[in-house]
């Protein structure tokens, strides 16, 4: 194997333009040493058009994947000291003809370092001549545990059906070589079935009264046709490599042909999302179920656990998630519910202000969670920056929580039709970063505030949804998330904003962030403008409720 790598290295060093036109060879097997004792040989050392040093590490063996990452760490430190280089003067190329085992450690390495790292799949001919390369996109992972936010909720009528479902899940994952998975076993709240029946019946009555007709089904008629489900298996799977996904889908020719046709022009993130869905949920075999629903982190937390009161009675793990004894069930359920921020809707974390690594990780996580909400992202970054500066003089415990559903119209509907103010508050977009020092407390928070715009629902649909409700309602099939919500909400009177409250004894001082600094302002209730909008816009809210309820006339078709 070493001889094969040596031949490839020799041939590759003479064809560096395969990477980029102006890449110049400096030396092969460059020996690096520094005063700390770090030493080793870099496969190829080159320079690029920006006069940066390029370390090229070649690995052909699958077994050597993690060793390749360790060696790059070592070589970078060596060349920094050896040549007195800064991080932005170095580039690392990791090149391999096999990426199946290398992708995860490469992605973790990519996320951790502050210098540029590139991965390449090298294609060689029978004589080991380099013929082409393909750029490898790193997975967006956190410490090598990255559970997909594409989940499944399968419902079961009784214990026998549940037992069959559990065995079916384990068997299907094994047959498809899916090792790392989580099965959350839940039991329905005793009153859920009755509550669901009455809620749907009330919704049908309300819709019928608006149009002057009879409801499609009465309570008694619904009871005859709506089954009762006592249990749920909520499943999630670790993100895999593209190669692993394709291997699974290839076993189902129809799914494979369809996937090849639709994914031709997809970007890397969309492609990985689609591959996961086809491989895990669409390709046979699929688990036994009495009923299926799409799952996603915000739905697990807000609808199933908090809204409907499902009780977690067991948690079954597979693969590396089972072997990790330090990974508690509580942490795992938190990640499934969105605490890690990767689902763009929910993020939570406790931290100590002196822990620089934790603050740095929070910023990285928040960038994932608020990728489409630049206003709140800037506000949270400002909050963490202030906390970091203050931590030089004193230590404090803090907590950050973000709820960013990114569909304010859907949030308004959920709040306006909630059974109580407390239930309504669960749907309101908001964040807070609370920090408690010895002599005072500081609360940074984000909420929705009123602007001076007043319009009807049709104007919003005209401006954001091509004049019809179809595209808005279609988004409900994947959770309702709207990347453009930061621009849509201001159209009808609500905007995202950032604030700070400093509490010293009984004194409270409020400040609003203008994008650059906090300026003093009057006292702010994070929920006041939101509820005020509902109270003062009765026609807008009535039309909104009517629109969403029309989409749920057939129970189970669209799950809010």
PDB file of N, CA, C and O in Angstrom, residues 452-526:
ATOM      1  N   UNK A 452     -45.327  50.359  11.411  1.00  0.00           N
ATOM      2  CA  UNK A 452     -46.514  51.172  11.094  1.00  0.00           C
ATOM      3  C   UNK A 452     -47.306  50.633   9.904  1.00  0.00           C
ATOM      4  O   UNK A 452     -48.288  51.246   9.471  1.00  0.00           O
ATOM      5  N   UNK A 453     -46.890  49.487   9.372  1.00  0.00           N
ATOM      6  CA  UNK A 453     -47.563  48.944   8.187  1.00  0.00           C
ATOM      7  C   UNK A 453     -48.852  48.227   8.580  1.00  0.00           C
ATOM      8  O   UNK A 453     -48.881  47.456   9.538  1.00  0.00           O
ATOM      9  N   UNK A 454     -49.905  48.475   7.829  1.00  0.00           N
ATOM     10  CA  UNK A 454     -51.187  47.786   8.010  1.00  0.00           C
ATOM     11  C   UNK A 454     -51.636  47.299   6.638  1.00  0.00           C
ATOM     12  O   UNK A 454     -51.696  48.079   5.685  1.00  0.00           O
ATOM     13  N   UNK A 455     -51.916  46.015   6.523  1.00  0.00           N
ATOM     14  CA  UNK A 455     -52.375  45.484   5.233  1.00  0.00           C
ATOM     15  C   UNK A 455     -53.244  44.261   5.483  1.00  0.00           C
ATOM     16  O   UNK A 455     -53.299  43.742   6.599  1.00  0.00           O
ATOM     17  N   UNK A 456     -53.932  43.795   4.443  1.00  0.00           N
ATOM     18  CA  UNK A 456     -54.735  42.589   4.613  1.00  0.00           C
ATOM     19  C   UNK A 456     -53.936  41.374   4.158  1.00  0.00           C
ATOM     20  O   UNK A 456     -52.855  41.487   3.578  1.00  0.00           O
ATOM     21  N   UNK A 457     -54.469  40.197   4.413  1.00  0.00           N
ATOM     22  CA  UNK A 457     -53.760  38.946   4.144  1.00  0.00           C
ATOM     23  C   UNK A 457     -53.485  38.768   2.654  1.00  0.00           C
ATOM     24  O   UNK A 457     -52.415  38.274   2.266  1.00  0.00           O
ATOM     25  N   UNK A 458     -54.408  39.182   1.806  1.00  0.00           N
ATOM     26  CA  UNK A 458     -54.214  39.011   0.366  1.00  0.00           C
ATOM     27  C   UNK A 458     -53.010  39.811  -0.131  1.00  0.00           C
ATOM     28  O   UNK A 458     -52.274  39.353  -1.023  1.00  0.00           O
ATOM     29  N   UNK A 459     -52.780  40.994   0.437  1.00  0.00           N
ATOM     30  CA  UNK A 459     -51.609  41.778   0.058  1.00  0.00           C
ATOM     31  C   UNK A 459     -50.320  41.041   0.401  1.00  0.00           C
ATOM     32  O   UNK A 459     -49.338  41.114  -0.342  1.00  0.00           O
ATOM     33  N   UNK A 460     -50.312  40.335   1.522  1.00  0.00           N
ATOM     34  CA  UNK A 460     -49.135  39.540   1.916  1.00  0.00           C
ATOM     35  C   UNK A 460     -48.935  38.390   0.927  1.00  0.00           C
ATOM     36  O   UNK A 460     -47.817  38.125   0.472  1.00  0.00           O
ATOM     37  N   UNK A 461     -50.016  37.716   0.577  1.00  0.00           N
ATOM     38  CA  UNK A 461     -49.927  36.614  -0.384  1.00  0.00           C
ATOM     39  C   UNK A 461     -49.453  37.122  -1.745  1.00  0.00           C
ATOM     40  O   UNK A 461     -48.659  36.465  -2.422  1.00  0.00           O
ATOM     41  N   UNK A 462     -49.917  38.307  -2.137  1.00  0.00           N
ATOM     42  CA  UNK A 462     -49.489  38.896  -3.411  1.00  0.00           C
ATOM     43  C   UNK A 462     -47.989  39.215  -3.383  1.00  0.00           C
ATOM     44  O   UNK A 462     -47.280  39.000  -4.368  1.00  0.00           O
ATOM     45  N   UNK A 463     -47.513  39.729  -2.260  1.00  0.00           N
ATOM     46  CA  UNK A 463     -46.120  40.155  -2.174  1.00  0.00           C
ATOM     47  C   UNK A 463     -45.125  39.047  -1.926  1.00  0.00           C
ATOM     48  O   UNK A 463     -43.958  39.162  -2.312  1.00  0.00           O
ATOM     49  N   UNK A 464     -45.577  37.937  -1.304  1.00  0.00           N
ATOM     50  CA  UNK A 464     -44.615  36.895  -0.907  1.00  0.00           C
ATOM     51  C   UNK A 464     -44.929  35.511  -1.447  1.00  0.00           C
ATOM     52  O   UNK A 464     -44.049  34.648  -1.469  1.00  0.00           O
ATOM     53  N   UNK A 465     -46.175  35.268  -1.884  1.00  0.00           N
ATOM     54  CA  UNK A 465     -46.564  33.907  -2.250  1.00  0.00           C
ATOM     55  C   UNK A 465     -47.304  33.843  -3.588  1.00  0.00           C
ATOM     56  O   UNK A 465     -48.225  33.043  -3.769  1.00  0.00           O
ATOM     57  N   UNK A 466     -46.916  34.690  -4.525  1.00  0.00           N
ATOM     58  CA  UNK A 466     -47.475  34.654  -5.878  1.00  0.00           C
ATOM     59  C   UNK A 466     -48.995  34.824  -5.905  1.00  0.00           C
ATOM     60  O   UNK A 466     -49.671  34.334  -6.820  1.00  0.00           O
ATOM     61  N   UNK A 467     -49.553  35.465  -4.886  1.00  0.00           N
ATOM     62  CA  UNK A 467     -50.972  35.787  -4.894  1.00  0.00           C
ATOM     63  C   UNK A 467     -51.899  34.707  -4.388  1.00  0.00           C
ATOM     64  O   UNK A 467     -53.105  34.921  -4.273  1.00  0.00           O
ATOM     65  N   UNK A 468     -51.368  33.511  -4.090  1.00  0.00           N
ATOM     66  CA  UNK A 468     -52.219  32.424  -3.595  1.00  0.00           C
ATOM     67  C   UNK A 468     -51.630  31.865  -2.306  1.00  0.00           C
ATOM     68  O   UNK A 468     -50.460  32.069  -1.981  1.00  0.00           O
ATOM     69  N   UNK A 469     -52.458  31.103  -1.590  1.00  0.00           N
ATOM     70  CA  UNK A 469     -52.010  30.495  -0.334  1.00  0.00           C
ATOM     71  C   UNK A 469     -51.290  29.164  -0.557  1.00  0.00           C
ATOM     72  O   UNK A 469     -50.734  28.592   0.379  1.00  0.00           O
ATOM     73  N   UNK A 470     -51.250  28.685  -1.786  1.00  0.00           N
ATOM     74  CA  UNK A 470     -50.742  27.337  -2.055  1.00  0.00           C
ATOM     75  C   UNK A 470     -49.308  27.129  -1.584  1.00  0.00           C
ATOM     76  O   UNK A 470     -48.995  26.139  -0.906  1.00  0.00           O
ATOM     77  N   UNK A 471     -48.398  28.051  -1.942  1.00  0.00           N
ATOM     78  CA  UNK A 471     -46.998  27.849  -1.573  1.00  0.00           C
ATOM     79  C   UNK A 471     -46.795  27.976  -0.066  1.00  0.00           C
ATOM     80  O   UNK A 471     -45.948  27.294   0.510  1.00  0.00           O
ATOM     81  N   UNK A 472     -47.572  28.831   0.586  1.00  0.00           N
ATOM     82  CA  UNK A 472     -47.492  28.932   2.045  1.00  0.00           C
ATOM     83  C   UNK A 472     -47.971  27.637   2.688  1.00  0.00           C
ATOM     84  O   UNK A 472     -47.304  27.074   3.567  1.00  0.00           O
ATOM     85  N   UNK A 473     -49.108  27.125   2.250  1.00  0.00           N
ATOM     86  CA  UNK A 473     -49.660  25.917   2.836  1.00  0.00           C
ATOM     87  C   UNK A 473     -48.817  24.686   2.501  1.00  0.00           C
ATOM     88  O   UNK A 473     -48.702  23.758   3.303  1.00  0.00           O
ATOM     89  N   UNK A 474     -48.190  24.689   1.322  1.00  0.00           N
ATOM     90  CA  UNK A 474     -47.354  23.550   0.941  1.00  0.00           C
ATOM     91  C   UNK A 474     -46.164  23.406   1.885  1.00  0.00           C
ATOM     92  O   UNK A 474     -45.690  22.307   2.155  1.00  0.00           O
ATOM     93  N   UNK A 475     -45.676  24.537   2.420  1.00  0.00           N
ATOM     94  CA  UNK A 475     -44.523  24.480   3.327  1.00  0.00           C
ATOM     95  C   UNK A 475     -44.846  23.730   4.604  1.00  0.00           C
ATOM     96  O   UNK A 475     -43.939  23.269   5.311  1.00  0.00           O
ATOM     97  N   UNK A 476     -46.129  23.563   4.929  1.00  0.00           N
ATOM     98  CA  UNK A 476     -46.499  22.837   6.147  1.00  0.00           C
ATOM     99  C   UNK A 476     -46.066  21.387   6.084  1.00  0.00           C
ATOM    100  O   UNK A 476     -45.856  20.755   7.118  1.00  0.00           O
ATOM    101  N   UNK A 477     -45.909  20.842   4.890  1.00  0.00           N
ATOM    102  CA  UNK A 477     -45.521  19.435   4.755  1.00  0.00           C
ATOM    103  C   UNK A 477     -44.125  19.169   5.280  1.00  0.00           C
ATOM    104  O   UNK A 477     -43.785  18.034   5.598  1.00  0.00           O
ATOM    105  N   UNK A 478     -43.272  20.207   5.375  1.00  0.00           N
ATOM    106  CA  UNK A 478     -41.941  20.001   5.977  1.00  0.00           C
ATOM    107  C   UNK A 478     -41.747  20.871   7.218  1.00  0.00           C
ATOM    108  O   UNK A 478     -40.630  21.168   7.629  1.00  0.00           O
ATOM    109  N   UNK A 479     -42.849  21.298   7.849  1.00  0.00           N
ATOM    110  CA  UNK A 479     -42.732  22.007   9.114  1.00  0.00           C
ATOM    111  C   UNK A 479     -43.032  23.478   9.048  1.00  0.00           C
ATOM    112  O   UNK A 479     -43.067  24.145  10.078  1.00  0.00           O
ATOM    113  N   UNK A 480     -43.246  24.011   7.863  1.00  0.00           N
ATOM    114  CA  UNK A 480     -43.636  25.403   7.737  1.00  0.00           C
ATOM    115  C   UNK A 480     -42.510  26.407   7.693  1.00  0.00           C
ATOM    116  O   UNK A 480     -42.743  27.603   7.551  1.00  0.00           O
ATOM    117  N   UNK A 481     -41.269  25.964   7.809  1.00  0.00           N
ATOM    118  CA  UNK A 481     -40.130  26.882   7.855  1.00  0.00           C
ATOM    119  C   UNK A 481     -40.044  27.711   6.573  1.00  0.00           C
ATOM    120  O   UNK A 481     -40.096  27.177   5.468  1.00  0.00           O
ATOM    121  N   UNK A 482     -39.927  29.048   6.733  1.00  0.00           N
ATOM    122  CA  UNK A 482     -39.798  29.954   5.596  1.00  0.00           C
ATOM    123  C   UNK A 482     -38.515  30.760   5.758  1.00  0.00           C
ATOM    124  O   UNK A 482     -38.406  31.593   6.667  1.00  0.00           O
ATOM    125  N   UNK A 483     -37.527  30.504   4.908  1.00  0.00           N
ATOM    126  CA  UNK A 483     -36.239  31.196   5.016  1.00  0.00           C
ATOM    127  C   UNK A 483     -36.394  32.707   4.875  1.00  0.00           C
ATOM    128  O   UNK A 483     -35.592  33.470   5.418  1.00  0.00           O
ATOM    129  N   UNK A 484     -37.448  33.178   4.176  1.00  0.00           N
ATOM    130  CA  UNK A 484     -37.626  34.608   3.915  1.00  0.00           C
ATOM    131  C   UNK A 484     -38.516  35.285   4.949  1.00  0.00           C
ATOM    132  O   UNK A 484     -38.956  36.418   4.764  1.00  0.00           O
ATOM    133  N   UNK A 485     -38.810  34.613   6.067  1.00  0.00           N
ATOM    134  CA  UNK A 485     -39.742  35.176   7.042  1.00  0.00           C
ATOM    135  C   UNK A 485     -39.275  36.529   7.584  1.00  0.00           C
ATOM    136  O   UNK A 485     -40.092  37.385   7.919  1.00  0.00           O
ATOM    137  N   UNK A 486     -37.968  36.732   7.672  1.00  0.00           N
ATOM    138  CA  UNK A 486     -37.423  38.000   8.164  1.00  0.00           C
ATOM    139  C   UNK A 486     -37.846  39.168   7.269  1.00  0.00           C
ATOM    140  O   UNK A 486     -37.933  40.319   7.713  1.00  0.00           O
ATOM    141  N   UNK A 487     -38.132  38.874   5.993  1.00  0.00           N
ATOM    142  CA  UNK A 487     -38.602  39.909   5.052  1.00  0.00           C
ATOM    143  C   UNK A 487     -40.128  39.911   4.902  1.00  0.00           C
ATOM    144  O   UNK A 487     -40.715  40.942   4.557  1.00  0.00           O
ATOM    145  N   UNK A 488     -40.766  38.765   5.162  1.00  0.00           N
ATOM    146  CA  UNK A 488     -42.219  38.659   4.993  1.00  0.00           C
ATOM    147  C   UNK A 488     -42.965  39.291   6.162  1.00  0.00           C
ATOM    148  O   UNK A 488     -43.932  40.034   5.964  1.00  0.00           O
ATOM    149  N   UNK A 489     -42.532  39.028   7.390  1.00  0.00           N
ATOM    150  CA  UNK A 489     -43.244  39.539   8.572  1.00  0.00           C
ATOM    151  C   UNK A 489     -43.418  41.063   8.559  1.00  0.00           C
ATOM    152  O   UNK A 489     -44.499  41.560   8.905  1.00  0.00           O
ATOM    153  N   UNK A 490     -42.394  41.843   8.163  1.00  0.00           N
ATOM    154  CA  UNK A 490     -42.583  43.310   8.140  1.00  0.00           C
ATOM    155  C   UNK A 490     -43.652  43.781   7.157  1.00  0.00           C
ATOM    156  O   UNK A 490     -44.145  44.906   7.285  1.00  0.00           O
ATOM    157  N   UNK A 491     -44.010  42.941   6.169  1.00  0.00           N
ATOM    158  CA  UNK A 491     -45.024  43.336   5.200  1.00  0.00           C
ATOM    159  C   UNK A 491     -46.375  43.608   5.864  1.00  0.00           C
ATOM    160  O   UNK A 491     -47.178  44.393   5.373  1.00  0.00           O
ATOM    161  N   UNK A 492     -46.656  42.913   6.973  1.00  0.00           N
ATOM    162  CA  UNK A 492     -47.967  43.072   7.601  1.00  0.00           C
ATOM    163  C   UNK A 492     -47.882  43.640   9.015  1.00  0.00           C
ATOM    164  O   UNK A 492     -48.879  43.652   9.741  1.00  0.00           O
ATOM    165  N   UNK A 493     -46.673  44.117   9.432  1.00  0.00           N
ATOM    166  CA  UNK A 493     -46.646  44.881  10.671  1.00  0.00           C
ATOM    167  C   UNK A 493     -45.778  44.370  11.792  1.00  0.00           C
ATOM    168  O   UNK A 493     -45.780  44.941  12.882  1.00  0.00           O
ATOM    169  N   UNK A 494     -45.007  43.287  11.606  1.00  0.00           N
ATOM    170  CA  UNK A 494     -44.155  42.757  12.664  1.00  0.00           C
ATOM    171  C   UNK A 494     -42.709  42.655  12.179  1.00  0.00           C
ATOM    172  O   UNK A 494     -42.462  42.260  11.036  1.00  0.00           O
ATOM    173  N   UNK A 495     -41.773  43.010  13.050  1.00  0.00           N
ATOM    174  CA  UNK A 495     -40.349  42.955  12.702  1.00  0.00           C
ATOM    175  C   UNK A 495     -39.551  42.307  13.824  1.00  0.00           C
ATOM    176  O   UNK A 495     -39.908  42.420  15.004  1.00  0.00           O
ATOM    177  N   UNK A 496     -38.457  41.655  13.458  1.00  0.00           N
ATOM    178  CA  UNK A 496     -37.538  41.072  14.439  1.00  0.00           C
ATOM    179  C   UNK A 496     -36.666  42.181  15.029  1.00  0.00           C
ATOM    180  O   UNK A 496     -36.207  43.080  14.312  1.00  0.00           O
ATOM    181  N   UNK A 497     -36.419  42.119  16.341  1.00  0.00           N
ATOM    182  CA  UNK A 497     -35.617  43.151  17.011  1.00  0.00           C
ATOM    183  C   UNK A 497     -34.870  42.551  18.193  1.00  0.00           C
ATOM    184  O   UNK A 497     -35.217  41.470  18.696  1.00  0.00           O
ATOM    185  N   UNK A 498     -33.811  43.261  18.655  1.00  0.00           N
ATOM    186  CA  UNK A 498     -32.961  42.814  19.763  1.00  0.00           C
ATOM    187  C   UNK A 498     -32.991  43.838  20.904  1.00  0.00           C
ATOM    188  O   UNK A 498     -32.967  45.057  20.657  1.00  0.00           O
ATOM    189  N   UNK A 499     -32.993  43.336  22.144  1.00  0.00           N
ATOM    190  CA  UNK A 499     -33.021  44.212  23.314  1.00  0.00           C
ATOM    191  C   UNK A 499     -32.094  43.667  24.405  1.00  0.00           C
ATOM    192  O   UNK A 499     -31.629  42.526  24.338  1.00  0.00           O
ATOM    193  N   UNK A 500     -31.883  44.516  25.420  1.00  0.00           N
ATOM    194  CA  UNK A 500     -31.126  44.115  26.595  1.00  0.00           C
ATOM    195  C   UNK A 500     -31.778  44.731  27.822  1.00  0.00           C
ATOM    196  O   UNK A 500     -32.242  45.872  27.783  1.00  0.00           O
ATOM    197  N   UNK A 501     -31.794  43.963  28.921  1.00  0.00           N
ATOM    198  CA  UNK A 501     -32.299  44.467  30.188  1.00  0.00           C
ATOM    199  C   UNK A 501     -31.248  44.212  31.265  1.00  0.00           C
ATOM    200  O   UNK A 501     -30.839  43.062  31.471  1.00  0.00           O
ATOM    201  N   UNK A 502     -30.811  45.272  31.933  1.00  0.00           N
ATOM    202  CA  UNK A 502     -29.849  45.148  33.030  1.00  0.00           C
ATOM    203  C   UNK A 502     -30.602  45.317  34.344  1.00  0.00           C
ATOM    204  O   UNK A 502     -31.331  46.295  34.539  1.00  0.00           O
ATOM    205  N   UNK A 503     -30.421  44.349  35.243  1.00  0.00           N
ATOM    206  CA  UNK A 503     -31.167  44.314  36.497  1.00  0.00           C
ATOM    207  C   UNK A 503     -30.196  44.438  37.664  1.00  0.00           C
ATOM    208  O   UNK A 503     -29.334  43.575  37.880  1.00  0.00           O
ATOM    209  N   UNK A 504     -30.320  45.529  38.422  1.00  0.00           N
ATOM    210  CA  UNK A 504     -29.510  45.743  39.625  1.00  0.00           C
ATOM    211  C   UNK A 504     -30.476  45.993  40.773  1.00  0.00           C
ATOM    212  O   UNK A 504     -31.113  47.058  40.846  1.00  0.00           O
ATOM    213  N   UNK A 505     -30.615  45.012  41.644  1.00  0.00           N
ATOM    214  CA  UNK A 505     -31.605  45.124  42.709  1.00  0.00           C
ATOM    215  C   UNK A 505     -32.994  45.189  42.125  1.00  0.00           C
ATOM    216  O   UNK A 505     -33.418  44.308  41.375  1.00  0.00           O
ATOM    217  N   UNK A 506     -33.731  46.268  42.465  1.00  0.00           N
ATOM    218  CA  UNK A 506     -35.086  46.445  41.929  1.00  0.00           C
ATOM    219  C   UNK A 506     -35.113  47.298  40.665  1.00  0.00           C
ATOM    220  O   UNK A 506     -36.180  47.532  40.095  1.00  0.00           O
ATOM    221  N   UNK A 507     -33.950  47.788  40.255  1.00  0.00           N
ATOM    222  CA  UNK A 507     -33.883  48.659  39.073  1.00  0.00           C
ATOM    223  C   UNK A 507     -33.721  47.842  37.797  1.00  0.00           C
ATOM    224  O   UNK A 507     -32.904  46.919  37.731  1.00  0.00           O
ATOM    225  N   UNK A 508     -34.477  48.217  36.772  1.00  0.00           N
ATOM    226  CA  UNK A 508     -34.393  47.564  35.467  1.00  0.00           C
ATOM    227  C   UNK A 508     -34.196  48.633  34.401  1.00  0.00           C
ATOM    228  O   UNK A 508     -34.998  49.557  34.285  1.00  0.00           O
ATOM    229  N   UNK A 509     -33.146  48.500  33.634  1.00  0.00           N
ATOM    230  CA  UNK A 509     -32.857  49.441  32.553  1.00  0.00           C
ATOM    231  C   UNK A 509     -32.875  48.696  31.221  1.00  0.00           C
ATOM    232  O   UNK A 509     -32.198  47.666  31.071  1.00  0.00           O
ATOM    233  N   UNK A 510     -33.650  49.228  30.269  1.00  0.00           N
ATOM    234  CA  UNK A 510     -33.818  48.566  28.980  1.00  0.00           C
ATOM    235  C   UNK A 510     -33.067  49.313  27.877  1.00  0.00           C
ATOM    236  O   UNK A 510     -32.955  50.544  27.895  1.00  0.00           O
ATOM    237  N   UNK A 511     -32.575  48.524  26.897  1.00  0.00           N
ATOM    238  CA  UNK A 511     -31.827  49.079  25.772  1.00  0.00           C
ATOM    239  C   UNK A 511     -32.244  48.333  24.509  1.00  0.00           C
ATOM    240  O   UNK A 511     -32.513  47.135  24.535  1.00  0.00           O
ATOM    241  N   UNK A 512     -32.280  49.060  23.392  1.00  0.00           N
ATOM    242  CA  UNK A 512     -32.556  48.424  22.088  1.00  0.00           C
ATOM    243  C   UNK A 512     -31.301  48.467  21.238  1.00  0.00           C
ATOM    244  O   UNK A 512     -30.605  49.492  21.181  1.00  0.00           O
ATOM    245  N   UNK A 513     -31.022  47.347  20.580  1.00  0.00           N
ATOM    246  CA  UNK A 513     -29.823  47.230  19.745  1.00  0.00           C
ATOM    247  C   UNK A 513     -30.144  47.737  18.342  1.00  0.00           C
ATOM    248  O   UNK A 513     -31.089  47.256  17.707  1.00  0.00           O
ATOM    249  N   UNK A 514     -29.348  48.692  17.849  1.00  0.00           N
ATOM    250  CA  UNK A 514     -29.614  49.272  16.531  1.00  0.00           C
ATOM    251  C   UNK A 514     -28.758  48.661  15.426  1.00  0.00           C
ATOM    252  O   UNK A 514     -28.730  49.159  14.298  1.00  0.00           O
ATOM    253  N   UNK A 515     -28.078  47.585  15.746  1.00  0.00           N
ATOM    254  CA  UNK A 515     -27.191  46.944  14.784  1.00  0.00           C
ATOM    255  C   UNK A 515     -25.730  47.221  15.063  1.00  0.00           C
ATOM    256  O   UNK A 515     -24.855  46.542  14.534  1.00  0.00           O
ATOM    257  N   UNK A 516     -25.481  48.238  15.915  1.00  0.00           N
ATOM    258  CA  UNK A 516     -24.115  48.622  16.256  1.00  0.00           C
ATOM    259  C   UNK A 516     -23.909  48.700  17.767  1.00  0.00           C
ATOM    260  O   UNK A 516     -22.896  48.280  18.298  1.00  0.00           O
ATOM    261  N   UNK A 517     -24.924  49.251  18.467  1.00  0.00           N
ATOM    262  CA  UNK A 517     -24.787  49.417  19.912  1.00  0.00           C
ATOM    263  C   UNK A 517     -26.181  49.411  20.549  1.00  0.00           C
ATOM    264  O   UNK A 517     -27.196  49.546  19.871  1.00  0.00           O
ATOM    265  N   UNK A 518     -26.195  49.234  21.876  1.00  0.00           N
ATOM    266  CA  UNK A 518     -27.451  49.294  22.623  1.00  0.00           C
ATOM    267  C   UNK A 518     -27.736  50.727  23.041  1.00  0.00           C
ATOM    268  O   UNK A 518     -26.883  51.400  23.621  1.00  0.00           O
ATOM    269  N   UNK A 519     -28.960  51.198  22.759  1.00  0.00           N
ATOM    270  CA  UNK A 519     -29.383  52.543  23.140  1.00  0.00           C
ATOM    271  C   UNK A 519     -30.532  52.445  24.138  1.00  0.00           C
ATOM    272  O   UNK A 519     -31.416  51.581  23.989  1.00  0.00           O
ATOM    273  N   UNK A 520     -30.560  53.319  25.167  1.00  0.00           N
ATOM    274  CA  UNK A 520     -31.632  53.271  26.156  1.00  0.00           C
ATOM    275  C   UNK A 520     -33.015  53.383  25.508  1.00  0.00           C
ATOM    276  O   UNK A 520     -33.207  54.113  24.535  1.00  0.00           O
ATOM    277  N   UNK A 521     -33.975  52.645  26.040  1.00  0.00           N
ATOM    278  CA  UNK A 521     -35.346  52.690  25.533  1.00  0.00           C
ATOM    279  C   UNK A 521     -36.308  52.461  26.691  1.00  0.00           C
ATOM    280  O   UNK A 521     -35.885  52.139  27.808  1.00  0.00           O
ATOM    281  N   UNK A 522     -37.592  52.618  26.424  1.00  0.00           N
ATOM    282  CA  UNK A 522     -38.588  52.380  27.463  1.00  0.00           C
ATOM    283  C   UNK A 522     -38.676  50.878  27.765  1.00  0.00           C
ATOM    284  O   UNK A 522     -38.157  50.045  27.028  1.00  0.00           O
ATOM    285  N   UNK A 523     -39.362  50.536  28.849  1.00  0.00           N
ATOM    286  CA  UNK A 523     -39.497  49.134  29.253  1.00  0.00           C
ATOM    287  C   UNK A 523     -40.169  48.312  28.152  1.00  0.00           C
ATOM    288  O   UNK A 523     -41.115  48.768  27.497  1.00  0.00           O
ATOM    289  N   UNK A 524     -39.660  47.109  27.939  1.00  0.00           N
ATOM    290  CA  UNK A 524     -40.134  46.264  26.844  1.00  0.00           C
ATOM    291  C   UNK A 524     -40.688  44.950  27.390  1.00  0.00           C
ATOM    292  O   UNK A 524     -40.014  44.254  28.159  1.00  0.00           O
ATOM    293  N   UNK A 525     -41.899  44.603  26.995  1.00  0.00           N
ATOM    294  CA  UNK A 525     -42.473  43.280  27.239  1.00  0.00           C
ATOM    295  C   UNK A 525     -42.285  42.488  25.943  1.00  0.00           C
ATOM    296  O   UNK A 525     -42.834  42.855  24.901  1.00  0.00           O
ATOM    297  N   UNK A 526     -41.499  41.402  25.967  1.00  0.00           N
ATOM    298  CA  UNK A 526     -41.179  40.673  24.728  1.00  0.00           C
ATOM    299  C   UNK A 526     -42.393  40.177  23.952  1.00  0.00           C
ATOM    300  O   UNK A 526     -42.297  39.920  22.754  1.00  0.00           O
TER     301      UNK A 526
END
